[in-house]
mmCIF file of C-alpha atoms in Angstrom:
data_model
loop_
_atom_site.group_PDB
_atom_site.id
_atom_site.type_symbol
_atom_site.label_atom_id
_atom_site.label_comp_id
_atom_site.label_asym_id
_atom_site.label_seq_id
_atom_site.Cartn_x
_atom_site.Cartn_y
_atom_site.Cartn_z
ATOM 1 C CA MET A 1 81.931 43.447 -15.162
ATOM 2 C CA LYS A 2 83.888 45.002 -18.018
ATOM 3 C CA ASN A 3 82.425 42.520 -20.525
ATOM 4 C CA ARG A 4 78.894 43.325 -19.395
ATOM 5 C CA VAL A 5 79.514 47.020 -19.910
ATOM 6 C CA LEU A 6 80.839 46.352 -23.436
ATOM 7 C CA VAL A 7 77.783 44.257 -24.273
ATOM 8 C CA PHE A 8 75.472 46.973 -22.958
ATOM 9 C CA LEU A 9 77.293 49.692 -24.900
ATOM 10 C CA SER A 10 77.197 47.611 -28.114
ATOM 11 C CA PHE A 11 73.463 47.064 -27.684
ATOM 12 C CA PHE A 12 72.900 50.778 -26.969
ATOM 13 C CA VAL A 13 74.910 51.841 -30.015
ATOM 14 C CA SER A 14 72.994 49.411 -32.232
ATOM 15 C CA LEU A 15 69.718 50.952 -31.034
ATOM 16 C CA LEU A 16 71.012 54.272 -32.350
ATOM 17 C CA ILE A 17 72.608 53.002 -35.574
ATOM 18 C CA ILE A 18 69.734 50.847 -36.899
ATOM 19 C CA PRO A 19 67.257 53.774 -37.181
ATOM 20 C CA VAL A 20 69.950 55.937 -38.809
ATOM 21 C CA ILE A 21 70.625 53.263 -41.448
ATOM 22 C CA ASN A 22 66.898 52.932 -42.199
ATOM 23 C CA ILE A 23 66.466 56.725 -42.435
ATOM 24 C CA LEU A 24 69.419 57.024 -44.828
ATOM 25 C CA SER A 25 68.055 54.180 -46.985
ATOM 26 C CA VAL A 26 64.848 55.996 -48.021
ATOM 27 C CA PRO A 27 64.913 57.940 -51.296
ATOM 28 C CA ASP A 28 63.212 61.053 -49.824
ATOM 29 C CA LEU A 29 61.641 62.373 -46.636
ATOM 30 C CA ALA A 30 58.137 61.583 -47.902
ATOM 31 C CA SER A 31 59.036 57.889 -47.719
ATOM 32 C CA LEU A 32 59.832 58.038 -44.006
ATOM 33 C CA LYS A 33 57.441 56.079 -41.805
ATOM 34 C CA TRP A 34 57.349 57.324 -38.254
ATOM 35 C CA SER A 35 56.930 53.986 -36.556
ATOM 36 C CA LYS A 36 58.982 51.602 -34.465
ATOM 37 C CA ALA A 37 58.567 48.894 -37.127
ATOM 38 C CA PHE A 38 60.208 51.157 -39.727
ATOM 39 C CA PHE A 39 63.058 52.473 -37.564
ATOM 40 C CA TYR A 40 64.060 49.034 -36.298
ATOM 41 C CA ASN A 41 63.493 47.087 -39.513
ATOM 42 C CA MET A 42 66.377 44.618 -39.929
ATOM 43 C CA ASP A 43 65.868 43.879 -43.635
ATOM 44 C CA PHE A 44 69.112 45.638 -44.523
ATOM 45 C CA ALA A 45 71.042 43.199 -42.320
ATOM 46 C CA VAL A 46 69.156 40.170 -43.633
ATOM 47 C CA ASN A 47 69.845 41.379 -47.171
ATOM 48 C CA ARG A 48 73.580 41.483 -46.553
ATOM 49 C CA ILE A 49 73.655 38.102 -44.834
ATOM 50 C CA SER A 50 71.533 36.579 -47.598
ATOM 51 C CA ARG A 51 73.868 37.922 -50.281
ATOM 52 C CA LEU A 52 76.808 36.284 -48.526
ATOM 53 C CA LEU A 53 75.071 32.905 -48.184
ATOM 54 C CA TYR A 54 73.235 32.727 -51.539
ATOM 55 C CA PRO A 55 76.321 31.725 -53.636
ATOM 56 C CA TYR A 56 76.835 28.755 -51.277
ATOM 57 C CA GLY A 57 73.231 27.533 -51.677
ATOM 58 C CA ILE A 58 72.214 28.551 -48.149
ATOM 59 C CA SER A 59 68.791 30.184 -47.741
ATOM 60 C CA VAL A 60 68.083 32.651 -44.923
ATOM 61 C CA SER A 61 64.436 31.583 -45.157
ATOM 62 C CA PRO A 62 64.368 27.855 -45.997
ATOM 63 C CA LYS A 63 60.689 27.564 -45.090
ATOM 64 C CA GLN A 64 59.896 29.986 -47.911
ATOM 65 C CA VAL A 65 62.591 29.263 -50.478
ATOM 66 C CA ILE A 66 65.350 26.748 -51.139
ATOM 67 C CA ILE A 67 68.335 27.327 -53.405
ATOM 68 C CA GLY A 68 69.040 24.803 -56.125
ATOM 69 C CA ARG A 69 71.799 24.400 -58.688
ATOM 70 C CA ASP A 70 73.213 27.454 -60.488
ATOM 71 C CA GLY A 71 71.280 29.772 -58.181
ATOM 72 C CA TRP A 72 67.804 28.528 -59.186
ATOM 73 C CA LEU A 73 65.227 29.240 -56.473
ATOM 74 C CA TYR A 74 62.250 27.072 -55.476
ATOM 75 C CA LEU A 75 59.390 27.287 -52.996
ATOM 76 C CA GLY A 76 59.848 25.741 -49.585
ATOM 77 C CA ASP A 77 57.095 24.408 -47.345
ATOM 78 C CA LYS A 78 55.547 27.660 -46.135
ATOM 79 C CA GLU A 79 53.186 27.796 -49.152
ATOM 80 C CA GLY A 80 50.929 24.760 -48.748
ATOM 81 C CA GLN A 81 53.735 22.320 -47.864
ATOM 82 C CA THR A 82 54.822 22.522 -51.524
ATOM 83 C CA LEU A 83 58.244 20.968 -51.029
ATOM 84 C CA THR A 84 57.013 18.082 -48.858
ATOM 85 C CA VAL A 85 54.124 17.243 -51.184
ATOM 86 C CA ASP A 86 56.296 17.393 -54.297
ATOM 87 C CA ARG A 87 58.904 14.978 -52.932
ATOM 88 C CA SER A 88 56.454 12.504 -51.366
ATOM 89 C CA PRO A 89 55.225 9.354 -53.131
ATOM 90 C CA PRO A 90 51.448 9.285 -53.677
ATOM 91 C CA THR A 91 49.189 7.614 -51.137
ATOM 92 C CA GLU A 92 45.758 5.992 -51.226
ATOM 93 C CA ALA A 93 44.346 9.261 -49.868
ATOM 94 C CA ASP A 94 45.869 11.114 -52.843
ATOM 95 C CA ARG A 95 44.242 8.645 -55.235
ATOM 96 C CA ALA A 96 40.838 9.061 -53.560
ATOM 97 C CA LEU A 97 41.162 12.850 -53.642
ATOM 98 C CA GLY A 98 41.991 12.788 -57.352
ATOM 99 C CA GLU A 99 38.828 10.812 -58.057
ATOM 100 C CA LYS A 100 36.776 13.203 -55.933
ATOM 101 C CA ILE A 101 38.162 16.179 -57.846
ATOM 102 C CA GLY A 102 37.375 14.430 -61.131
ATOM 103 C CA SER A 103 33.785 13.821 -60.007
ATOM 104 C CA ALA A 104 33.395 17.478 -59.029
ATOM 105 C CA ALA A 105 34.657 18.600 -62.456
ATOM 106 C CA GLN A 106 32.169 16.256 -64.121
ATOM 107 C CA ALA A 107 29.344 17.696 -62.016
ATOM 108 C CA TRP A 108 30.311 21.272 -62.871
ATOM 109 C CA ASP A 109 30.564 20.346 -66.552
ATOM 110 C CA ALA A 110 26.980 19.081 -66.469
ATOM 111 C CA TYR A 111 25.799 22.135 -64.527
ATOM 112 C CA LEU A 112 27.508 24.609 -66.864
ATOM 113 C CA SER A 113 26.222 22.802 -69.935
ATOM 114 C CA GLY A 114 22.728 23.275 -68.568
ATOM 115 C CA LYS A 115 23.458 27.012 -68.326
ATOM 116 C CA GLY A 116 24.456 27.265 -71.997
ATOM 117 C CA VAL A 117 28.222 26.964 -71.548
ATOM 118 C CA LYS A 118 29.714 25.193 -74.567
ATOM 119 C CA LEU A 119 32.964 24.051 -72.976
ATOM 120 C CA PHE A 120 34.496 23.789 -69.500
ATOM 121 C CA ARG A 121 38.214 23.053 -69.080
ATOM 122 C CA ILE A 122 40.750 23.248 -66.237
ATOM 123 C CA MET A 123 44.421 23.701 -67.106
ATOM 124 C CA VAL A 124 47.045 22.957 -64.461
ATOM 125 C CA GLY A 125 50.238 25.001 -64.568
ATOM 126 C CA PRO A 126 53.093 22.752 -63.393
ATOM 127 C CA ASN A 127 55.148 23.608 -60.365
ATOM 128 C CA LYS A 128 58.575 24.875 -61.285
ATOM 129 C CA GLY A 129 60.117 21.707 -59.845
ATOM 130 C CA SER A 130 57.989 19.538 -62.148
ATOM 131 C CA ILE A 131 59.602 21.117 -65.235
ATOM 132 C CA TYR A 132 63.059 21.840 -63.817
ATOM 133 C CA PRO A 133 63.718 19.027 -61.309
ATOM 134 C CA ASP A 134 67.297 18.906 -62.579
ATOM 135 C CA GLN A 135 68.023 22.262 -60.938
ATOM 136 C CA LEU A 136 66.621 21.179 -57.564
ATOM 137 C CA PRO A 137 68.890 19.795 -54.847
ATOM 138 C CA VAL A 138 68.959 15.996 -55.233
ATOM 139 C CA TRP A 139 67.118 15.471 -51.925
ATOM 140 C CA ALA A 140 64.205 17.691 -53.090
ATOM 141 C CA ARG A 141 63.482 16.106 -56.471
ATOM 142 C CA PRO A 142 59.980 14.653 -57.003
ATOM 143 C CA PRO A 143 59.540 10.888 -57.274
ATOM 144 C CA SER A 144 57.890 9.073 -60.162
ATOM 145 C CA PRO A 145 54.964 8.575 -60.014
ATOM 146 C CA ASN A 146 54.174 11.576 -57.853
ATOM 147 C CA VAL A 147 51.105 13.233 -56.360
ATOM 148 C CA ALA A 148 50.347 15.125 -59.579
ATOM 149 C CA ASP A 149 50.305 11.852 -61.552
ATOM 150 C CA THR A 150 47.733 10.522 -59.107
ATOM 151 C CA LEU A 151 45.621 13.656 -59.467
ATOM 152 C CA PHE A 152 45.431 13.350 -63.249
ATOM 153 C CA ALA A 153 44.763 9.621 -62.998
ATOM 154 C CA GLY A 154 41.672 10.526 -60.975
ATOM 155 C CA THR A 155 40.476 13.441 -63.065
ATOM 156 C CA GLY A 156 41.149 11.968 -66.494
ATOM 157 C CA GLU A 157 42.230 14.106 -69.467
ATOM 158 C CA LEU A 158 38.834 15.230 -70.752
ATOM 159 C CA ARG A 159 38.233 18.240 -68.511
ATOM 160 C CA TYR A 160 41.668 18.540 -66.905
ATOM 161 C CA ILE A 161 44.611 19.597 -69.072
ATOM 162 C CA ASP A 162 48.011 18.423 -67.842
ATOM 163 C CA LEU A 163 50.566 20.899 -69.192
ATOM 164 C CA ARG A 164 53.664 19.090 -67.943
ATOM 165 C CA LYS A 165 54.350 17.070 -71.090
ATOM 166 C CA PRO A 166 54.247 19.949 -73.641
ATOM 167 C CA LEU A 167 56.413 22.084 -71.369
ATOM 168 C CA LEU A 168 58.942 19.290 -70.875
ATOM 169 C CA VAL A 169 59.096 18.751 -74.636
ATOM 170 C CA ALA A 170 59.591 22.482 -75.226
ATOM 171 C CA LYS A 171 62.241 22.662 -72.509
ATOM 172 C CA ALA A 172 64.396 20.239 -74.512
ATOM 173 C CA LEU A 173 63.988 22.347 -77.668
ATOM 174 C CA GLN A 174 64.293 25.900 -76.333
ATOM 175 C CA LEU A 175 67.528 27.709 -75.546
ATOM 176 C CA GLU A 176 65.722 29.993 -73.102
ATOM 177 C CA ALA A 177 64.215 28.760 -69.838
ATOM 178 C CA LEU A 178 60.429 28.529 -69.574
ATOM 179 C CA TYR A 179 60.312 29.592 -65.921
ATOM 180 C CA TYR A 180 61.982 32.462 -64.131
ATOM 181 C CA LYS A 181 65.115 31.557 -62.218
ATOM 182 C CA ALA A 182 64.238 33.732 -59.189
ATOM 183 C CA ASP A 183 60.433 33.464 -59.238
ATOM 184 C CA THR A 184 57.857 30.682 -58.869
ATOM 185 C CA HIS A 185 56.101 31.352 -62.197
ATOM 186 C CA TRP A 186 56.523 30.472 -65.828
ATOM 187 C CA ASN A 187 57.710 33.365 -68.001
ATOM 188 C CA ARG A 188 56.011 34.621 -71.173
ATOM 189 C CA LEU A 189 57.643 31.932 -73.289
ATOM 190 C CA GLY A 190 56.496 29.191 -70.924
ATOM 191 C CA ALA A 191 53.012 30.708 -70.708
ATOM 192 C CA GLY A 192 52.797 30.844 -74.510
ATOM 193 C CA ILE A 193 53.797 27.208 -74.910
ATOM 194 C CA ALA A 194 51.248 26.249 -72.249
ATOM 195 C CA PHE A 195 48.517 28.269 -73.983
ATOM 196 C CA ARG A 196 49.307 26.688 -77.347
ATOM 197 C CA ALA A 197 48.975 23.202 -75.790
ATOM 198 C CA PHE A 198 45.750 24.264 -74.099
ATOM 199 C CA GLY A 199 44.388 25.580 -77.422
ATOM 200 C CA ARG A 200 45.217 22.372 -79.256
ATOM 201 C CA GLN A 201 43.293 20.299 -76.746
ATOM 202 C CA VAL A 202 40.320 22.679 -76.664
ATOM 203 C CA ALA A 203 40.252 22.715 -80.493
ATOM 204 C CA GLU A 204 39.427 19.005 -80.491
ATOM 205 C CA ALA A 205 36.165 19.712 -78.634
ATOM 206 C CA ALA A 206 35.489 23.195 -80.070
ATOM 207 C CA PRO A 207 36.606 23.203 -83.735
ATOM 208 C CA GLU A 208 34.737 26.471 -84.305
ATOM 209 C CA LEU A 209 37.413 28.421 -82.416
ATOM 210 C CA ARG A 210 40.442 30.069 -84.023
ATOM 211 C CA TRP A 211 43.828 30.229 -82.285
ATOM 212 C CA PRO A 212 46.916 32.459 -82.614
ATOM 213 C CA PRO A 213 49.359 31.556 -85.416
ATOM 214 C CA GLU A 214 52.555 29.704 -84.622
ATOM 215 C CA THR A 215 54.509 32.941 -85.043
ATOM 216 C CA ALA A 216 52.765 34.357 -81.946
ATOM 217 C CA TYR A 217 54.845 32.034 -79.753
ATOM 218 C CA GLU A 218 58.245 32.954 -81.223
ATOM 219 C CA ILE A 219 60.774 34.913 -79.174
ATOM 220 C CA ILE A 220 61.357 38.500 -80.329
ATOM 221 C CA ARG A 221 64.010 39.408 -77.764
ATOM 222 C CA VAL A 222 65.171 38.625 -74.250
ATOM 223 C CA GLU A 223 65.003 41.462 -71.727
ATOM 224 C CA PRO A 224 66.662 41.730 -68.305
ATOM 225 C CA ARG A 225 64.315 41.423 -65.352
ATOM 226 C CA ALA A 226 64.739 41.707 -61.602
ATOM 227 C CA GLY A 227 64.062 38.633 -59.484
ATOM 228 C CA GLY A 228 60.474 38.000 -58.399
ATOM 229 C CA ASP A 229 58.726 36.528 -55.376
ATOM 230 C CA LEU A 230 61.434 34.021 -54.461
ATOM 231 C CA ALA A 231 64.166 36.669 -54.620
ATOM 232 C CA ASN A 232 62.010 38.854 -52.358
ATOM 233 C CA PHE A 233 61.746 36.023 -49.827
ATOM 234 C CA LEU A 234 65.556 36.018 -49.684
ATOM 235 C CA ARG A 235 65.543 39.828 -49.354
ATOM 236 C CA ILE A 236 67.694 40.038 -52.498
ATOM 237 C CA ARG A 237 65.257 41.972 -54.644
ATOM 238 C CA ASP A 238 67.735 42.781 -57.393
ATOM 239 C CA LEU A 239 68.737 39.216 -58.283
ATOM 240 C CA PRO A 240 69.099 39.218 -62.075
ATOM 241 C CA ASP A 241 66.642 37.278 -64.234
ATOM 242 C CA VAL A 242 65.443 37.435 -67.843
ATOM 243 C CA GLU A 243 62.137 37.755 -69.721
ATOM 244 C CA PRO A 244 61.761 36.186 -73.176
ATOM 245 C CA VAL A 245 59.322 38.453 -75.047
ATOM 246 C CA VAL A 246 57.186 36.638 -77.629
ATOM 247 C CA ARG A 247 55.364 37.859 -80.738
ATOM 248 C CA VAL A 248 51.850 37.747 -79.295
ATOM 249 C CA SER A 249 52.458 41.414 -78.488
ATOM 250 C CA ASP A 250 52.803 42.086 -82.248
ATOM 251 C CA LEU A 251 49.277 40.913 -83.063
ATOM 252 C CA SER A 252 46.791 43.624 -84.066
ATOM 253 C CA VAL A 253 44.811 43.500 -80.839
ATOM 254 C CA GLN A 254 43.731 46.505 -78.791
ATOM 255 C CA THR A 255 42.407 45.734 -75.336
ATOM 256 C CA THR A 256 40.569 47.676 -72.678
ATOM 257 C CA GLN A 257 40.512 46.489 -69.090
ATOM 258 C CA PHE A 258 37.513 47.326 -66.894
ATOM 259 C CA TYR A 259 36.696 46.689 -63.281
ATOM 260 C CA LEU A 260 33.595 44.569 -63.656
ATOM 261 C CA HIS A 261 31.403 46.123 -60.990
ATOM 262 C CA THR A 262 32.267 49.800 -61.407
ATOM 263 C CA LYS A 263 32.858 49.637 -65.197
ATOM 264 C CA THR A 264 35.891 51.864 -64.590
ATOM 265 C CA SER A 265 38.479 51.639 -67.358
ATOM 266 C CA ILE A 266 41.871 50.631 -66.000
ATOM 267 C CA ARG A 267 44.194 50.506 -68.948
ATOM 268 C CA PRO A 268 43.104 51.059 -72.548
ATOM 269 C CA GLY A 269 45.257 50.202 -75.544
ATOM 270 C CA GLY A 270 47.725 47.531 -76.548
ATOM 271 C CA ASN A 271 47.659 44.017 -75.165
ATOM 272 C CA PRO A 272 49.491 44.146 -71.832
ATOM 273 C CA VAL A 273 49.428 41.480 -69.154
ATOM 274 C CA VAL A 274 46.652 41.539 -66.576
ATOM 275 C CA GLY A 275 48.328 41.445 -63.196
ATOM 276 C CA ALA A 276 47.180 40.098 -59.852
ATOM 277 C CA LEU A 277 43.403 40.324 -59.500
ATOM 278 C CA ALA A 278 42.175 42.371 -56.562
ATOM 279 C CA GLU A 279 38.672 42.188 -58.055
ATOM 280 C CA PRO A 280 37.049 40.849 -61.260
ATOM 281 C CA ILE A 281 38.378 42.449 -64.450
ATOM 282 C CA LEU A 282 36.706 42.360 -67.853
ATOM 283 C CA VAL A 283 39.110 42.511 -70.804
ATOM 284 C CA THR A 284 37.583 43.419 -74.165
ATOM 285 C CA SER A 285 39.675 43.008 -77.305
ATOM 286 C CA GLU A 286 39.322 44.692 -80.677
ATOM 287 C CA GLY A 287 40.798 42.351 -83.277
ATOM 288 C CA ALA A 288 40.477 39.148 -81.250
ATOM 289 C CA LEU A 289 40.298 35.940 -83.251
ATOM 290 C CA ASN A 290 36.923 34.916 -81.789
ATOM 291 C CA TYR A 291 33.968 37.105 -80.866
ATOM 292 C CA LYS A 292 33.223 35.013 -77.786
ATOM 293 C CA LYS A 293 32.598 35.493 -74.067
ATOM 294 C CA VAL A 294 34.893 33.609 -71.684
ATOM 295 C CA LEU A 295 34.791 33.366 -67.908
ATOM 296 C CA TRP A 296 38.363 32.712 -66.817
ATOM 297 C CA LEU A 297 38.980 31.703 -63.213
ATOM 298 C CA ARG A 298 42.720 32.062 -62.745
ATOM 299 C CA ASP A 299 45.593 32.619 -60.366
ATOM 300 C CA SER A 300 48.955 34.335 -60.771
ATOM 301 C CA PHE A 301 49.923 31.810 -63.466
ATOM 302 C CA GLY A 302 47.359 33.609 -65.619
ATOM 303 C CA ILE A 303 49.364 36.843 -65.631
ATOM 304 C CA ALA A 304 51.844 35.892 -68.368
ATOM 305 C CA MET A 305 49.110 33.996 -70.219
ATOM 306 C CA SER A 306 46.636 36.909 -70.285
ATOM 307 C CA PRO A 307 47.815 38.487 -73.612
ATOM 308 C CA PHE A 308 47.231 35.147 -75.370
ATOM 309 C CA MET A 309 43.732 34.881 -73.935
ATOM 310 C CA ALA A 310 42.943 38.471 -74.981
ATOM 311 C CA ALA A 311 44.238 37.861 -78.514
ATOM 312 C CA THR A 312 41.977 34.817 -78.815
ATOM 313 C CA PHE A 313 38.681 35.952 -77.243
ATOM 314 C CA SER A 314 36.892 39.307 -77.480
ATOM 315 C CA ASP A 315 35.408 39.351 -73.955
ATOM 316 C CA VAL A 316 37.252 37.687 -71.101
ATOM 317 C CA LEU A 317 36.060 38.086 -67.524
ATOM 318 C CA GLN A 318 39.010 37.323 -65.269
ATOM 319 C CA ILE A 319 38.558 36.566 -61.594
ATOM 320 C CA SER A 320 40.753 34.786 -59.074
ATOM 321 C CA TRP A 321 39.351 31.345 -58.313
ATOM 322 C CA HIS A 322 40.452 31.980 -54.709
ATOM 323 C CA ASP A 323 37.716 34.626 -54.537
ATOM 324 C CA VAL A 324 34.967 32.338 -55.833
ATOM 325 C CA LYS A 325 34.517 30.866 -52.402
ATOM 326 C CA THR A 326 31.133 29.179 -52.806
ATOM 327 C CA PRO A 327 29.253 27.277 -55.524
ATOM 328 C CA GLU A 328 26.561 29.938 -55.298
ATOM 329 C CA LYS A 329 29.013 32.708 -56.181
ATOM 330 C CA PHE A 330 30.313 30.685 -59.136
ATOM 331 C CA ALA A 331 26.738 30.112 -60.295
ATOM 332 C CA GLN A 332 25.955 33.812 -59.885
ATOM 333 C CA LEU A 333 28.888 34.733 -62.138
ATOM 334 C CA ILE A 334 27.546 32.367 -64.793
ATOM 335 C CA ASP A 335 24.043 33.818 -64.579
ATOM 336 C CA GLU A 336 25.259 37.425 -64.725
ATOM 337 C CA PHE A 337 27.968 37.149 -67.405
ATOM 338 C CA LYS A 338 26.477 34.297 -69.471
ATOM 339 C CA PRO A 339 29.805 33.030 -70.864
ATOM 340 C CA GLU A 340 30.055 30.655 -73.786
ATOM 341 C CA TYR A 341 33.223 29.076 -72.398
ATOM 342 C CA VAL A 342 34.535 28.630 -68.862
ATOM 343 C CA PHE A 343 38.240 28.035 -68.306
ATOM 344 C CA VAL A 344 40.245 27.638 -65.114
ATOM 345 C CA THR A 345 44.001 28.087 -64.659
ATOM 346 C CA VAL A 346 45.507 26.766 -61.435
ATOM 347 C CA VAL A 347 49.080 26.041 -60.425
ATOM 348 C CA GLU A 348 49.814 22.405 -59.601
ATOM 349 C CA ARG A 349 50.470 23.042 -55.905
ATOM 350 C CA ASP A 350 46.937 24.468 -55.481
ATOM 351 C CA SER A 351 45.078 22.024 -57.713
ATOM 352 C CA ARG A 352 43.918 19.926 -54.768
ATOM 353 C CA GLU A 353 42.421 22.828 -52.813
ATOM 354 C CA LYS A 354 38.874 22.661 -51.447
ATOM 355 C CA PHE A 355 37.540 24.767 -54.340
ATOM 356 C CA PHE A 356 38.170 21.892 -56.755
ATOM 357 C CA ILE A 357 36.147 19.337 -54.828
ATOM 358 C CA THR A 358 33.170 21.640 -54.313
ATOM 359 C CA LEU A 359 30.014 20.516 -56.099
ATOM 360 C CA PRO A 360 27.665 22.878 -57.949
ATOM 361 C CA PRO A 361 24.363 23.951 -56.436
ATOM 362 C CA ALA A 362 21.332 21.841 -57.247
ATOM 363 C CA ILE A 363 19.267 23.057 -60.192
ATOM 364 C CA SER A 364 15.801 24.309 -59.386
ATOM 365 C CA VAL A 365 13.080 22.724 -61.500
ATOM 366 C CA PRO A 366 9.790 24.517 -62.313
ATOM 367 C CA GLU A 367 6.866 23.254 -60.316
ATOM 368 C CA ALA A 368 4.574 20.825 -62.113
ATOM 369 C CA LYS A 369 1.199 21.908 -63.332
ATOM 370 C CA GLU A 370 -1.688 20.673 -61.317
ATOM 371 C CA GLY A 371 -2.399 17.036 -62.023
ATOM 372 C CA GLY A 372 0.927 16.307 -63.747
ATOM 373 C CA PRO A 373 4.450 15.314 -62.700
ATOM 374 C CA ALA A 374 7.289 17.815 -62.437
ATOM 375 C CA THR A 375 9.382 17.650 -65.604
ATOM 376 C CA GLY A 376 12.889 16.328 -65.064
ATOM 377 C CA THR A 377 12.664 15.713 -61.347
ATOM 378 C CA GLY A 378 14.511 12.890 -59.725
ATOM 379 C CA GLY A 379 12.033 12.556 -56.869
ATOM 380 C CA ASP A 380 9.600 14.524 -54.765
ATOM 381 C CA SER A 381 11.971 17.384 -53.901
ATOM 382 C CA GLY A 382 11.463 19.303 -57.146
ATOM 383 C CA ARG A 383 15.271 19.594 -57.572
ATOM 384 C CA ILE A 384 17.917 17.767 -59.562
ATOM 385 C CA ASN A 385 21.110 16.673 -57.853
ATOM 386 C CA LEU A 386 23.982 16.506 -60.320
ATOM 387 C CA PRO A 387 26.325 13.520 -60.342
ATOM 388 C CA LYS A 388 28.716 13.189 -57.424
#
């Protein structure tokens, strides 16, 4: 009976203490949230437990993040089974999917060419574990060949740009890391090296374009930075990290960011990064190397790369490819913006999503004049189906 009373009293006291701790943790009264979820939030306890376990390589949220060597953090399986896919050998289904994705890219290339687009390219930002497998736990390291190898075997290298090799080469030459230690993304140095490799491949097909000088990719300084998404998953938001700042910020480029639909100016001046995209953003650049219009479908790996894109092209419409849910919406963007170039940036773990196997809409063909065949038709439907 005495033990039950002690348990009850401990539980009752904790019900009183937890809200007090949460109230004392806010910086001011305006930050108080009068809700049960706020008063009984246990993040402060998880934070303390996580701090105790982190040095021993134990994650409080292994589904979201695993801890590698020297405190390096990596995605777990909660985001698209990233860990399982990365460490699995490729299958026949993976090979077939890669070919299907390659066929879809070929179809979109033909469609976009018919709309006046000069060049269509998809660059794949490697998973952190593809560039830094040495910092992963041994059991989590990707095999060779892996699923990504099978993807690129199916797509070929014409429209898809595999950025693993240039980043691996740079990793061996650079003193600074190319990815954040406590975040899933590449840093500004890694993004710059990826953009330079992207530019070199695009230059082979579009020699009319100019690209930033080699000095734009040099490190100016290294700044301290708090941990990112992976640190947040561990509830240790102040894990230390670093940001190598490169010289692209020194180029004489002045940008203005607009929300596309409202034309509202967001941030004029300088050449800052363009963060996560809640809606389409048009970036115009005074002093860009090319007076060209680019439609850039991107994800969060485009954030650190965005100053390089702005320095290179005068008008860049940026939209998350996640939000271009249908071929019709993609086609509508092309018709409205009329870009000269269409580029896509996608992280490796998302490169096999449904979006990348979706085929373009069929092209309507003008009706034939009376007494004559319809020009360019492939049959009686009056429409052209692009290659599948």
